[in-house]
Amino acid sequence: MNVLTIGRRGRSPRPVLLATARWLGVVLTAAMGLIHVWLWFQGYREIPVIGALFMINAVCSAALVAALLAAPARLRRATAALAAFFTAGTLAGLIVSLTIGLFGVHESFHAPLVPTTLIVESAGALVLGLTALLAG
């Protein structure tokens, strides 16, 4: 019996897990983009390099949300993997900014939305990675 086989009729929970992970990935990717655009409007747009990167993140997040929603089944694995890598890269950028600094900016853990962003981006990378695995 397969680990993913349940019940008397041998139905797999995989389609339900995939759909749930995909939708959660969409929500977390949208949240990441909204956080970046909100912070951009709150003054991050004035920071050289970082301001542009925040707006690029918001635009890319919107594009990834659209791709995650619209991708045909055969492209869902690649789309989820791309979104997972993008989210992990964004998380890595925040961690670098919190530790050694990034483009001359040394972010503080107490800055607006930093703890929330760490949670959203960590969960997003994990959920999107799981989505890519389940979609394969």
Short mmCIF file of C-alpha atoms in Angstrom, two decimals, residues 19-107:
data_model
loop_
_atom_site.label_atom_id
_atom_site.label_comp_id
_atom_site.label_asym_id
_atom_site.label_seq_id
_atom_site.Cartn_x
_atom_site.Cartn_y
_atom_site.Cartn_z
CA ALA A 19 -4.76 21.98 -4.69
CA THR A 20 -4.41 23.15 -1.09
CA ALA A 21 -0.67 23.75 -1.42
CA ARG A 22 -1.15 25.54 -4.74
CA TRP A 23 -3.77 27.91 -3.34
CA LEU A 24 -1.76 28.54 -0.18
CA GLY A 25 1.27 29.25 -2.38
CA VAL A 26 -0.80 31.77 -4.35
CA VAL A 27 -1.91 33.51 -1.14
CA LEU A 28 1.63 33.61 0.30
CA THR A 29 3.11 34.89 -2.97
CA ALA A 30 0.46 37.62 -3.13
CA ALA A 31 1.13 38.51 0.51
CA MET A 32 4.86 38.81 -0.20
CA GLY A 33 4.20 41.17 -3.10
CA LEU A 34 1.71 43.23 -1.12
CA ILE A 35 4.17 43.59 1.77
CA HIS A 36 6.82 44.88 -0.62
CA VAL A 37 4.53 47.33 -2.40
CA TRP A 38 3.14 48.59 0.93
CA LEU A 39 6.66 49.17 2.28
CA TRP A 40 7.61 50.84 -1.00
CA PHE A 41 4.76 53.32 -0.47
CA GLN A 42 5.82 53.77 3.18
CA GLY A 43 9.19 55.19 2.16
CA TYR A 44 11.35 52.32 0.96
CA ARG A 45 11.07 53.82 -2.55
CA GLU A 46 13.49 56.53 -1.39
CA ILE A 47 16.26 54.02 -0.64
CA PRO A 48 18.67 53.69 -3.57
CA VAL A 49 18.63 50.22 -5.20
CA ILE A 50 16.41 48.74 -2.46
CA GLY A 51 13.44 50.89 -3.48
CA ALA A 52 13.59 49.65 -7.06
CA LEU A 53 14.05 46.06 -5.88
CA PHE A 54 10.95 46.32 -3.69
CA MET A 55 8.83 47.42 -6.66
CA ILE A 56 10.38 44.74 -8.89
CA ASN A 57 9.51 42.18 -6.19
CA ALA A 58 5.90 43.38 -6.12
CA VAL A 59 5.58 43.18 -9.92
CA CYS A 60 7.25 39.76 -10.09
CA SER A 61 5.04 38.49 -7.27
CA ALA A 62 1.95 39.59 -9.20
CA ALA A 63 3.23 37.84 -12.32
CA LEU A 64 3.94 34.67 -10.32
CA VAL A 65 0.45 34.74 -8.78
CA ALA A 66 -1.03 34.96 -12.28
CA ALA A 67 1.23 32.14 -13.49
CA LEU A 68 0.40 29.93 -10.51
CA LEU A 69 -3.31 30.43 -11.17
CA ALA A 70 -3.23 30.10 -14.96
CA ALA A 71 -0.54 27.49 -15.61
CA PRO A 72 -1.81 24.34 -17.30
CA ALA A 73 -1.24 21.11 -15.39
CA ARG A 74 1.90 20.24 -17.36
CA LEU A 75 3.57 23.53 -16.29
CA ARG A 76 2.47 23.65 -12.66
CA ARG A 77 5.61 21.96 -11.36
CA ALA A 78 7.93 24.42 -13.13
CA THR A 79 5.78 27.40 -12.14
CA ALA A 80 5.69 26.38 -8.48
CA ALA A 81 9.44 25.69 -8.49
CA LEU A 82 10.15 29.11 -10.02
CA ALA A 83 7.93 30.79 -7.43
CA ALA A 84 9.63 28.81 -4.63
CA PHE A 85 13.10 29.87 -5.79
CA PHE A 86 12.00 33.49 -6.17
CA THR A 87 10.50 33.47 -2.67
CA ALA A 88 13.59 31.81 -1.20
CA GLY A 89 15.78 34.40 -2.92
CA THR A 90 13.69 37.21 -1.49
CA LEU A 91 13.96 35.62 1.95
CA ALA A 92 17.73 35.30 1.51
CA GLY A 93 17.93 38.99 0.63
CA LEU A 94 16.09 39.91 3.82
CA ILE A 95 18.33 37.69 5.92
CA VAL A 96 21.45 39.21 4.37
CA SER A 97 20.04 42.68 5.01
CA LEU A 98 19.35 41.74 8.64
CA THR A 99 22.83 40.30 9.22
CA ILE A 100 25.60 41.89 7.15
CA GLY A 101 23.63 44.46 5.17
CA LEU A 102 22.56 44.64 1.54
CA PHE A 103 23.35 47.50 -0.87
CA GLY A 104 24.30 49.68 2.08
CA VAL A 105 21.11 48.94 4.02
CA HIS A 106 21.24 47.10 7.33
CA GLU A 107 17.65 46.16 8.17
#
